[in-house]
Every structure is written in structure tokens, then in C-alpha cells.
Amino acid sequence: MQRKKTIKKIFIGLAAAVGALVLIFIGLVVYFNLIRIVDISKQENHMEELRQLYSNQYTPVDEQQFVNFDLRANDLRLNEIQLLATHNSYKKYGSAIAKFLVGVVESFEEAESMKYGFNDLTDQLNHGVRSFELDLRYRSGDFEVTHVPLVDNSSTVPKFDLALEEIRLWSDHNPGHIPIIVLLELKGDWMILDPALSDFTGAELIELDDLIKEEFGDQLFTPADMIGSHDSLRQAVTKDGWPLLNDLLGQVIFFLHPGQYTEPFMQARPDFKTMGMFPAARDGDSDYASFIIHNNPHDLEYINELVASNYIVRTRLDSSLQICPERFQNGLLSGAQILTTDFGPNHHVRDTDYVAYLKDRYLIITNTYLAGQ
């Protein structure tokens, strides 16, 4: 009899523990989904405020304050400058609970590396940032910008269509700005965390490309504008080079991060002249090579060779929130044109006021490597 009572107590205890875990799990799912819902509401309110701002008398930003050369009198080409870019430009600092869960499941080093964030895209543009990185997922028929589903999903621009509008509105009202370069990284990982997520197919890639073209129209600099009479982007870049910077002022350029969706995109858009986005590459061997991702600036000689061949290269000035003067200096000396950082103006990394200005307090400078040639 006593044994039956003991077994019953154990069973009740286990059931209570399982019930508590289920309730905690449900509570966390609700909590993280509320973060997304609140972020969407904030983005919608932010966009309404911007529309009101631009409908009234608006004073454009003085672009020259961010640039260390004369914008009105230069013969530079796009690949002959260097821009400070922000890494995961949409990201908010996020919650402590989320970082703890990432630490438990992944590693606490990974959780520590996620402790950064930025102000909205307009604030970054107003402070001289001209290159963004946006992580894109496909959720319930919409494109959304987020880092990791549920556990690190806080974003200043969760709805991608509104992010496009935000960039376009700023561009419309700041004519003559340095071209804005947007790197899109399509994500298909961790979909198990959100059943509403689905993978990108050729149909979604065409939909995405068309959305960008429709939003920006003539403001969008496309592969068709680049390729001219050449057979490939690589041929156009290596033979003719990029257009003059002054011919690209006020325009926007989108690049698709190299990865699992590059080939599906190329199959969905087999003609360079129909593309809105440039497909980025890992090296200069592909016909579509024009913009290359190489995140290790210590490979100086390799990046120098790419830059000397007219490719535009993106590298990272810092990684995992580690400020490394040698890495920063190599990034500049490499000549990589898109220099990405977690420490952009008004960043939300705690316990430091460091900003990765490229030279003095400039965010846009003449190319360090090419100027020394």
C-alpha cells in the first residue's frame, strides 16, 4: 500500500514538472511572438511618422560631412571609395531571456556575440551609413527581416516591404546621396522554431526581385545598367569597371549574399538584364562575379588582387564584438569597399562608445589601397 502511494506521489510530481515545463515553453513562445508583434507595430508607427515628416518642409542631410573628398569635384568610380557598413543593420539588442536560451542550446560565446543592435535605418542614414545588411526570411507569404526565429527575432524593420519604403523615402528626399548598397542574406535555418516559415523557391526569389524593382524604379542600379554590351557581369567589371560615382549619386544597389539561394536565383533570372539584384560571389571565377564577399581582412594580398581587378569586396572590420586594431587596419589596407562593423554610429553595444570611423570621423573615404597604387 505504501509503495503504491509512493509511486502515485512520484507520478504526480513528474506530471506537475512536465506540466510546468509545457507552460514555460508556451509562455516563452507567446513572449517571443509578442516581441515580433510589438516590433511590427512600432515599425508601422515609425513609417507613419516618416511619411508625415517628409510631407512637411524637410531639410536634406548634408552629405559632404560624411565624405573625405569633394563630392562636387571628383573623378572617382564606385569601386574607388570605401564605405562603413553596419552588420545585421536591422538588429535590436534583444532580450536577456533569448540570449540565455541561445547560450544553453548553442554556446554562451555565441550568446555574447549577439549583444549588439542599431537604431532604425533612417537614423543610420542620417548619420552617414550608406550600406546595410538585412537577413531575410519568408513567413506566411511575406518577406520579414529577422536574425534567429523566436529567440533573436527583435528587428527595427520586421516587414521588408516597409524597410524598402523607408530607404526609398530617405533617398527621395536626399537627392545626390552616395549610392546606398544593401546586402540581402536569405535565411533558411532554424525554421523548426517557427512553423509559419517556409523556404525560398524560384517563385519567391522572383517575387523578391520584382518587389525591389517596383519599389525603386529608376533609382535602382541594376545588372542591366552595369553589363552594357558584355556577356557577363564579370566581363563588364574587369574590362570597363564600375560607373563614375557622380553618375550613381541618389541611387540604390541590392546584392544577394552568396549561398544556397544563388543558383536558384540565377535559374529563376537567367538573363542578367532582367535582374533587380546583383548576385554576389565568393570569388572572381563566376560569370556573375562583380561583388564579392570575403569576411577575413587579414587576407590582404587576396583582397588586394580582387580590388585591383575592379571587383567590389565586402569584408568585416570586427567580429563577435571584438575590437581589433590590426583587423581594422587590414580592412582599410585591403581596399575592400564595403567595410562592415557592429560599431556603427549610435550602436547599442554596451560599455563602449567606440565607433569604427574609417578616417577621422568620416564614414566614406577614398579607397586606401587604390590611392596608394
PDB file of C-alpha atoms in Angstrom, residues 103-336:
ATOM      1  CA  GLY A 103      23.720  30.126 -24.576  1.00  0.00           C
ATOM      2  CA  VAL A 104      22.126  26.905 -23.328  1.00  0.00           C
ATOM      3  CA  VAL A 105      21.329  25.490 -26.785  1.00  0.00           C
ATOM      4  CA  GLU A 106      24.296  26.835 -28.786  1.00  0.00           C
ATOM      5  CA  SER A 107      27.028  28.376 -26.614  1.00  0.00           C
ATOM      6  CA  PHE A 108      27.387  31.329 -24.281  1.00  0.00           C
ATOM      7  CA  GLU A 109      30.122  32.710 -26.561  1.00  0.00           C
ATOM      8  CA  GLU A 110      27.513  32.848 -29.344  1.00  0.00           C
ATOM      9  CA  ALA A 111      25.054  34.490 -26.963  1.00  0.00           C
ATOM     10  CA  GLU A 112      27.642  37.141 -26.028  1.00  0.00           C
ATOM     11  CA  SER A 113      28.304  37.908 -29.701  1.00  0.00           C
ATOM     12  CA  MET A 114      24.606  38.788 -30.148  1.00  0.00           C
ATOM     13  CA  LYS A 115      24.682  41.651 -27.655  1.00  0.00           C
ATOM     14  CA  TYR A 116      24.504  44.496 -30.148  1.00  0.00           C
ATOM     15  CA  GLY A 117      21.888  46.470 -32.018  1.00  0.00           C
ATOM     16  CA  PHE A 118      21.247  49.626 -34.042  1.00  0.00           C
ATOM     17  CA  ASN A 119      18.803  52.464 -34.341  1.00  0.00           C
ATOM     18  CA  ASP A 120      16.369  52.466 -37.261  1.00  0.00           C
ATOM     19  CA  LEU A 121      17.614  52.666 -40.852  1.00  0.00           C
ATOM     20  CA  THR A 122      16.696  56.337 -41.196  1.00  0.00           C
ATOM     21  CA  ASP A 123      18.797  57.266 -38.168  1.00  0.00           C
ATOM     22  CA  GLN A 124      21.731  55.342 -39.628  1.00  0.00           C
ATOM     23  CA  LEU A 125      21.304  57.064 -42.994  1.00  0.00           C
ATOM     24  CA  ASN A 126      21.136  60.437 -41.269  1.00  0.00           C
ATOM     25  CA  HIS A 127      24.487  59.661 -39.630  1.00  0.00           C
ATOM     26  CA  GLY A 128      26.262  58.638 -42.840  1.00  0.00           C
ATOM     27  CA  VAL A 129      25.781  54.880 -43.126  1.00  0.00           C
ATOM     28  CA  ARG A 130      25.339  54.012 -46.803  1.00  0.00           C
ATOM     29  CA  SER A 131      25.466  50.235 -46.714  1.00  0.00           C
ATOM     30  CA  PHE A 132      23.163  47.835 -44.876  1.00  0.00           C
ATOM     31  CA  GLU A 133      22.929  44.093 -44.344  1.00  0.00           C
ATOM     32  CA  LEU A 134      19.440  42.627 -43.962  1.00  0.00           C
ATOM     33  CA  ASP A 135      18.656  38.983 -43.142  1.00  0.00           C
ATOM     34  CA  LEU A 136      15.517  37.886 -44.942  1.00  0.00           C
ATOM     35  CA  ARG A 137      13.063  35.061 -44.220  1.00  0.00           C
ATOM     36  CA  TYR A 138       9.818  34.043 -45.918  1.00  0.00           C
ATOM     37  CA  ARG A 139       6.931  33.877 -43.466  1.00  0.00           C
ATOM     38  CA  SER A 140       3.290  33.261 -44.321  1.00  0.00           C
ATOM     39  CA  GLY A 141       3.623  34.782 -47.779  1.00  0.00           C
ATOM     40  CA  ASP A 142       5.621  37.838 -46.670  1.00  0.00           C
ATOM     41  CA  PHE A 143       9.296  38.732 -46.539  1.00  0.00           C
ATOM     42  CA  GLU A 144      10.454  39.501 -42.990  1.00  0.00           C
ATOM     43  CA  VAL A 145      13.759  40.750 -41.623  1.00  0.00           C
ATOM     44  CA  THR A 146      14.975  38.920 -38.541  1.00  0.00           C
ATOM     45  CA  HIS A 147      18.058  37.215 -37.133  1.00  0.00           C
ATOM     46  CA  VAL A 148      17.051  33.919 -35.494  1.00  0.00           C
ATOM     47  CA  PRO A 149      13.361  32.917 -35.389  1.00  0.00           C
ATOM     48  CA  LEU A 150      11.776  33.374 -31.967  1.00  0.00           C
ATOM     49  CA  VAL A 151      14.923  33.544 -29.818  1.00  0.00           C
ATOM     50  CA  ASP A 152      16.589  36.565 -31.512  1.00  0.00           C
ATOM     51  CA  ASN A 153      13.774  37.997 -33.602  1.00  0.00           C
ATOM     52  CA  SER A 154      13.709  41.635 -32.474  1.00  0.00           C
ATOM     53  CA  SER A 155      14.044  43.888 -35.522  1.00  0.00           C
ATOM     54  CA  THR A 156      13.640  47.573 -36.388  1.00  0.00           C
ATOM     55  CA  VAL A 157      12.268  46.542 -39.805  1.00  0.00           C
ATOM     56  CA  PRO A 158      10.437  43.213 -39.429  1.00  0.00           C
ATOM     57  CA  LYS A 159       8.333  43.879 -42.566  1.00  0.00           C
ATOM     58  CA  PHE A 160      10.664  44.009 -45.559  1.00  0.00           C
ATOM     59  CA  ASP A 161       8.302  45.966 -47.797  1.00  0.00           C
ATOM     60  CA  LEU A 162       8.235  48.766 -45.207  1.00  0.00           C
ATOM     61  CA  ALA A 163      12.036  48.628 -44.949  1.00  0.00           C
ATOM     62  CA  LEU A 164      12.205  49.235 -48.699  1.00  0.00           C
ATOM     63  CA  GLU A 165       9.811  52.149 -48.379  1.00  0.00           C
ATOM     64  CA  GLU A 166      11.888  53.622 -45.548  1.00  0.00           C
ATOM     65  CA  ILE A 167      15.055  53.534 -47.645  1.00  0.00           C
ATOM     66  CA  ARG A 168      13.258  54.910 -50.713  1.00  0.00           C
ATOM     67  CA  LEU A 169      11.640  57.784 -48.810  1.00  0.00           C
ATOM     68  CA  TRP A 170      15.006  58.832 -47.413  1.00  0.00           C
ATOM     69  CA  SER A 171      16.592  58.552 -50.854  1.00  0.00           C
ATOM     70  CA  ASP A 172      13.763  60.547 -52.471  1.00  0.00           C
ATOM     71  CA  HIS A 173      14.244  63.399 -50.026  1.00  0.00           C
ATOM     72  CA  ASN A 174      18.044  63.371 -50.016  1.00  0.00           C
ATOM     73  CA  PRO A 175      18.940  63.659 -53.703  1.00  0.00           C
ATOM     74  CA  GLY A 176      22.615  63.391 -54.530  1.00  0.00           C
ATOM     75  CA  HIS A 177      23.451  60.944 -51.734  1.00  0.00           C
ATOM     76  CA  ILE A 178      26.250  58.397 -52.035  1.00  0.00           C
ATOM     77  CA  PRO A 179      24.641  55.247 -53.513  1.00  0.00           C
ATOM     78  CA  ILE A 180      23.037  53.084 -50.836  1.00  0.00           C
ATOM     79  CA  ILE A 181      24.248  49.479 -51.067  1.00  0.00           C
ATOM     80  CA  VAL A 182      22.017  46.819 -49.494  1.00  0.00           C
ATOM     81  CA  LEU A 183      23.238  43.266 -48.954  1.00  0.00           C
ATOM     82  CA  LEU A 184      20.405  40.749 -48.596  1.00  0.00           C
ATOM     83  CA  GLU A 185      21.169  37.454 -46.868  1.00  0.00           C
ATOM     84  CA  LEU A 186      18.344  34.957 -47.321  1.00  0.00           C
ATOM     85  CA  LYS A 187      17.938  32.579 -44.399  1.00  0.00           C
ATOM     86  CA  GLY A 188      16.516  29.076 -44.303  1.00  0.00           C
ATOM     87  CA  ASP A 189      17.936  27.900 -40.968  1.00  0.00           C
ATOM     88  CA  TRP A 190      16.112  27.266 -37.689  1.00  0.00           C
ATOM     89  CA  MET A 191      12.723  27.074 -39.421  1.00  0.00           C
ATOM     90  CA  ILE A 192      11.728  24.472 -36.842  1.00  0.00           C
ATOM     91  CA  LEU A 193      11.361  27.341 -34.357  1.00  0.00           C
ATOM     92  CA  ASP A 194       8.542  28.921 -36.353  1.00  0.00           C
ATOM     93  CA  PRO A 195       6.073  26.741 -38.317  1.00  0.00           C
ATOM     94  CA  ALA A 196       4.963  29.805 -40.306  1.00  0.00           C
ATOM     95  CA  LEU A 197       8.382  29.988 -42.014  1.00  0.00           C
ATOM     96  CA  SER A 198       8.996  28.359 -45.379  1.00  0.00           C
ATOM     97  CA  ASP A 199      11.970  28.030 -47.700  1.00  0.00           C
ATOM     98  CA  PHE A 200      12.707  30.235 -50.698  1.00  0.00           C
ATOM     99  CA  THR A 201      11.952  28.716 -54.091  1.00  0.00           C
ATOM    100  CA  GLY A 202      12.369  30.233 -57.526  1.00  0.00           C
ATOM    101  CA  ALA A 203       8.897  31.779 -57.238  1.00  0.00           C
ATOM    102  CA  GLU A 204       9.756  33.612 -54.017  1.00  0.00           C
ATOM    103  CA  LEU A 205      13.073  34.782 -55.466  1.00  0.00           C
ATOM    104  CA  ILE A 206      11.322  36.281 -58.487  1.00  0.00           C
ATOM    105  CA  GLU A 207       8.733  37.858 -56.184  1.00  0.00           C
ATOM    106  CA  LEU A 208      11.522  39.377 -54.077  1.00  0.00           C
ATOM    107  CA  ASP A 209      13.413  40.687 -57.101  1.00  0.00           C
ATOM    108  CA  ASP A 210      10.242  42.212 -58.569  1.00  0.00           C
ATOM    109  CA  LEU A 211       9.364  43.832 -55.234  1.00  0.00           C
ATOM    110  CA  ILE A 212      12.711  45.623 -55.174  1.00  0.00           C
ATOM    111  CA  LYS A 213      12.387  46.757 -58.797  1.00  0.00           C
ATOM    112  CA  GLU A 214       8.852  48.042 -58.262  1.00  0.00           C
ATOM    113  CA  GLU A 215       9.759  49.974 -55.107  1.00  0.00           C
ATOM    114  CA  PHE A 216      12.767  51.818 -56.525  1.00  0.00           C
ATOM    115  CA  GLY A 217      12.134  52.064 -60.243  1.00  0.00           C
ATOM    116  CA  ASP A 218      14.740  54.252 -61.934  1.00  0.00           C
ATOM    117  CA  GLN A 219      16.536  54.787 -58.610  1.00  0.00           C
ATOM    118  CA  LEU A 220      17.682  51.166 -58.718  1.00  0.00           C
ATOM    119  CA  PHE A 221      21.054  50.487 -60.336  1.00  0.00           C
ATOM    120  CA  THR A 222      20.707  47.005 -61.829  1.00  0.00           C
ATOM    121  CA  PRO A 223      22.875  44.389 -63.580  1.00  0.00           C
ATOM    122  CA  ALA A 224      21.364  45.591 -66.867  1.00  0.00           C
ATOM    123  CA  ASP A 225      22.771  49.070 -66.187  1.00  0.00           C
ATOM    124  CA  MET A 226      26.172  47.520 -65.498  1.00  0.00           C
ATOM    125  CA  ILE A 227      26.517  44.887 -68.169  1.00  0.00           C
ATOM    126  CA  GLY A 228      26.024  47.006 -71.281  1.00  0.00           C
ATOM    127  CA  SER A 229      27.089  45.019 -74.351  1.00  0.00           C
ATOM    128  CA  HIS A 230      29.122  42.491 -72.361  1.00  0.00           C
ATOM    129  CA  ASP A 231      28.157  38.841 -71.948  1.00  0.00           C
ATOM    130  CA  SER A 232      28.618  38.695 -68.173  1.00  0.00           C
ATOM    131  CA  LEU A 233      28.949  40.868 -65.112  1.00  0.00           C
ATOM    132  CA  ARG A 234      32.499  39.635 -64.582  1.00  0.00           C
ATOM    133  CA  GLN A 235      33.444  40.768 -68.074  1.00  0.00           C
ATOM    134  CA  ALA A 236      31.800  44.166 -67.581  1.00  0.00           C
ATOM    135  CA  VAL A 237      33.591  44.735 -64.263  1.00  0.00           C
ATOM    136  CA  THR A 238      37.051  43.560 -65.278  1.00  0.00           C
ATOM    137  CA  LYS A 239      37.043  45.279 -68.685  1.00  0.00           C
ATOM    138  CA  ASP A 240      35.113  48.512 -68.141  1.00  0.00           C
ATOM    139  CA  GLY A 241      34.942  48.840 -64.361  1.00  0.00           C
ATOM    140  CA  TRP A 242      32.193  50.429 -62.322  1.00  0.00           C
ATOM    141  CA  PRO A 243      30.496  53.707 -63.301  1.00  0.00           C
ATOM    142  CA  LEU A 244      31.643  57.053 -62.036  1.00  0.00           C
ATOM    143  CA  LEU A 245      30.464  57.759 -58.526  1.00  0.00           C
ATOM    144  CA  ASN A 246      28.817  61.011 -59.578  1.00  0.00           C
ATOM    145  CA  ASP A 247      26.708  59.101 -62.113  1.00  0.00           C
ATOM    146  CA  LEU A 248      25.374  56.895 -59.304  1.00  0.00           C
ATOM    147  CA  LEU A 249      24.516  59.569 -56.752  1.00  0.00           C
ATOM    148  CA  GLY A 250      20.966  59.184 -55.473  1.00  0.00           C
ATOM    149  CA  GLN A 251      20.742  55.527 -56.497  1.00  0.00           C
ATOM    150  CA  VAL A 252      20.306  52.256 -54.595  1.00  0.00           C
ATOM    151  CA  ILE A 253      22.011  48.908 -55.282  1.00  0.00           C
ATOM    152  CA  PHE A 254      20.957  45.472 -53.982  1.00  0.00           C
ATOM    153  CA  PHE A 255      23.214  42.425 -53.747  1.00  0.00           C
ATOM    154  CA  LEU A 256      22.147  38.876 -52.962  1.00  0.00           C
ATOM    155  CA  HIS A 257      24.504  37.269 -50.430  1.00  0.00           C
ATOM    156  CA  PRO A 258      26.210  34.177 -51.904  1.00  0.00           C
ATOM    157  CA  GLY A 259      24.890  30.890 -50.586  1.00  0.00           C
ATOM    158  CA  GLN A 260      22.281  28.220 -51.180  1.00  0.00           C
ATOM    159  CA  TYR A 261      19.920  30.606 -52.981  1.00  0.00           C
ATOM    160  CA  THR A 262      22.396  31.951 -55.543  1.00  0.00           C
ATOM    161  CA  GLU A 263      21.923  29.191 -58.115  1.00  0.00           C
ATOM    162  CA  PRO A 264      18.109  29.115 -57.727  1.00  0.00           C
ATOM    163  CA  PHE A 265      18.116  32.875 -58.293  1.00  0.00           C
ATOM    164  CA  MET A 266      20.305  32.503 -61.380  1.00  0.00           C
ATOM    165  CA  GLN A 267      17.929  29.836 -62.700  1.00  0.00           C
ATOM    166  CA  ALA A 268      14.878  31.984 -61.958  1.00  0.00           C
ATOM    167  CA  ARG A 269      16.515  35.034 -63.578  1.00  0.00           C
ATOM    168  CA  PRO A 270      18.823  33.523 -66.249  1.00  0.00           C
ATOM    169  CA  ASP A 271      19.198  36.825 -68.090  1.00  0.00           C
ATOM    170  CA  PHE A 272      21.341  39.420 -66.289  1.00  0.00           C
ATOM    171  CA  LYS A 273      19.279  42.155 -67.923  1.00  0.00           C
ATOM    172  CA  THR A 274      16.097  41.128 -66.087  1.00  0.00           C
ATOM    173  CA  MET A 275      17.646  41.098 -62.598  1.00  0.00           C
ATOM    174  CA  GLY A 276      16.992  43.735 -59.976  1.00  0.00           C
ATOM    175  CA  MET A 277      19.595  42.355 -57.562  1.00  0.00           C
ATOM    176  CA  PHE A 278      23.231  41.631 -58.285  1.00  0.00           C
ATOM    177  CA  PRO A 279      24.114  38.048 -57.275  1.00  0.00           C
ATOM    178  CA  ALA A 280      27.223  38.311 -55.082  1.00  0.00           C
ATOM    179  CA  ALA A 281      30.027  35.739 -55.285  1.00  0.00           C
ATOM    180  CA  ARG A 282      32.702  34.170 -53.067  1.00  0.00           C
ATOM    181  CA  ASP A 283      35.451  34.689 -55.653  1.00  0.00           C
ATOM    182  CA  GLY A 284      36.053  36.098 -59.113  1.00  0.00           C
ATOM    183  CA  ASP A 285      35.554  32.836 -61.009  1.00  0.00           C
ATOM    184  CA  SER A 286      31.824  33.110 -61.722  1.00  0.00           C
ATOM    185  CA  ASP A 287      30.227  34.866 -64.687  1.00  0.00           C
ATOM    186  CA  TYR A 288      28.113  36.807 -62.218  1.00  0.00           C
ATOM    187  CA  ALA A 289      31.096  37.979 -60.141  1.00  0.00           C
ATOM    188  CA  SER A 290      31.005  41.723 -59.581  1.00  0.00           C
ATOM    189  CA  PHE A 291      30.505  41.986 -55.830  1.00  0.00           C
ATOM    190  CA  ILE A 292      32.475  39.557 -53.656  1.00  0.00           C
ATOM    191  CA  ILE A 293      32.081  38.578 -50.015  1.00  0.00           C
ATOM    192  CA  HIS A 294      35.361  37.884 -48.212  1.00  0.00           C
ATOM    193  CA  ASN A 295      34.974  38.477 -44.499  1.00  0.00           C
ATOM    194  CA  ASN A 296      38.601  37.955 -43.414  1.00  0.00           C
ATOM    195  CA  PRO A 297      40.525  41.222 -43.928  1.00  0.00           C
ATOM    196  CA  HIS A 298      43.789  39.538 -42.885  1.00  0.00           C
ATOM    197  CA  ASP A 299      43.892  38.002 -46.389  1.00  0.00           C
ATOM    198  CA  LEU A 300      45.357  41.252 -47.634  1.00  0.00           C
ATOM    199  CA  GLU A 301      47.036  40.053 -50.793  1.00  0.00           C
ATOM    200  CA  TYR A 302      43.951  38.152 -51.977  1.00  0.00           C
ATOM    201  CA  ILE A 303      41.590  41.084 -51.423  1.00  0.00           C
ATOM    202  CA  ASN A 304      44.119  43.470 -52.998  1.00  0.00           C
ATOM    203  CA  GLU A 305      44.056  41.332 -56.158  1.00  0.00           C
ATOM    204  CA  LEU A 306      40.260  41.361 -56.274  1.00  0.00           C
ATOM    205  CA  VAL A 307      40.127  45.134 -55.791  1.00  0.00           C
ATOM    206  CA  ALA A 308      42.821  45.666 -58.432  1.00  0.00           C
ATOM    207  CA  SER A 309      40.601  43.708 -60.854  1.00  0.00           C
ATOM    208  CA  ASN A 310      37.728  46.195 -60.215  1.00  0.00           C
ATOM    209  CA  TYR A 311      35.617  43.906 -58.029  1.00  0.00           C
ATOM    210  CA  ILE A 312      33.736  45.431 -55.104  1.00  0.00           C
ATOM    211  CA  VAL A 313      34.558  43.457 -51.957  1.00  0.00           C
ATOM    212  CA  ARG A 314      32.804  43.300 -48.624  1.00  0.00           C
ATOM    213  CA  THR A 315      34.834  42.428 -45.542  1.00  0.00           C
ATOM    214  CA  ARG A 316      34.351  42.774 -41.787  1.00  0.00           C
ATOM    215  CA  LEU A 317      36.270  45.229 -39.615  1.00  0.00           C
ATOM    216  CA  ASP A 318      35.316  43.318 -36.465  1.00  0.00           C
ATOM    217  CA  SER A 319      33.731  40.041 -35.452  1.00  0.00           C
ATOM    218  CA  SER A 320      31.975  38.729 -32.325  1.00  0.00           C
ATOM    219  CA  LEU A 321      32.092  42.246 -30.830  1.00  0.00           C
ATOM    220  CA  GLN A 322      35.888  42.119 -30.579  1.00  0.00           C
ATOM    221  CA  ILE A 323      37.572  45.456 -31.333  1.00  0.00           C
ATOM    222  CA  CYS A 324      40.854  44.580 -33.042  1.00  0.00           C
ATOM    223  CA  PRO A 325      43.029  47.476 -34.315  1.00  0.00           C
ATOM    224  CA  GLU A 326      45.017  45.115 -36.575  1.00  0.00           C
ATOM    225  CA  ARG A 327      41.864  43.740 -38.178  1.00  0.00           C
ATOM    226  CA  PHE A 328      40.514  47.284 -38.650  1.00  0.00           C
ATOM    227  CA  GLN A 329      43.745  48.465 -40.265  1.00  0.00           C
ATOM    228  CA  ASN A 330      43.923  45.445 -42.553  1.00  0.00           C
ATOM    229  CA  GLY A 331      40.352  46.096 -43.604  1.00  0.00           C
ATOM    230  CA  LEU A 332      41.321  49.572 -44.745  1.00  0.00           C
ATOM    231  CA  LEU A 333      44.566  48.451 -46.399  1.00  0.00           C
ATOM    232  CA  SER A 334      42.821  45.599 -48.218  1.00  0.00           C
ATOM    233  CA  GLY A 335      40.918  48.108 -50.326  1.00  0.00           C
ATOM    234  CA  ALA A 336      37.634  46.279 -49.674  1.00  0.00           C
TER     235      ALA A 336
END
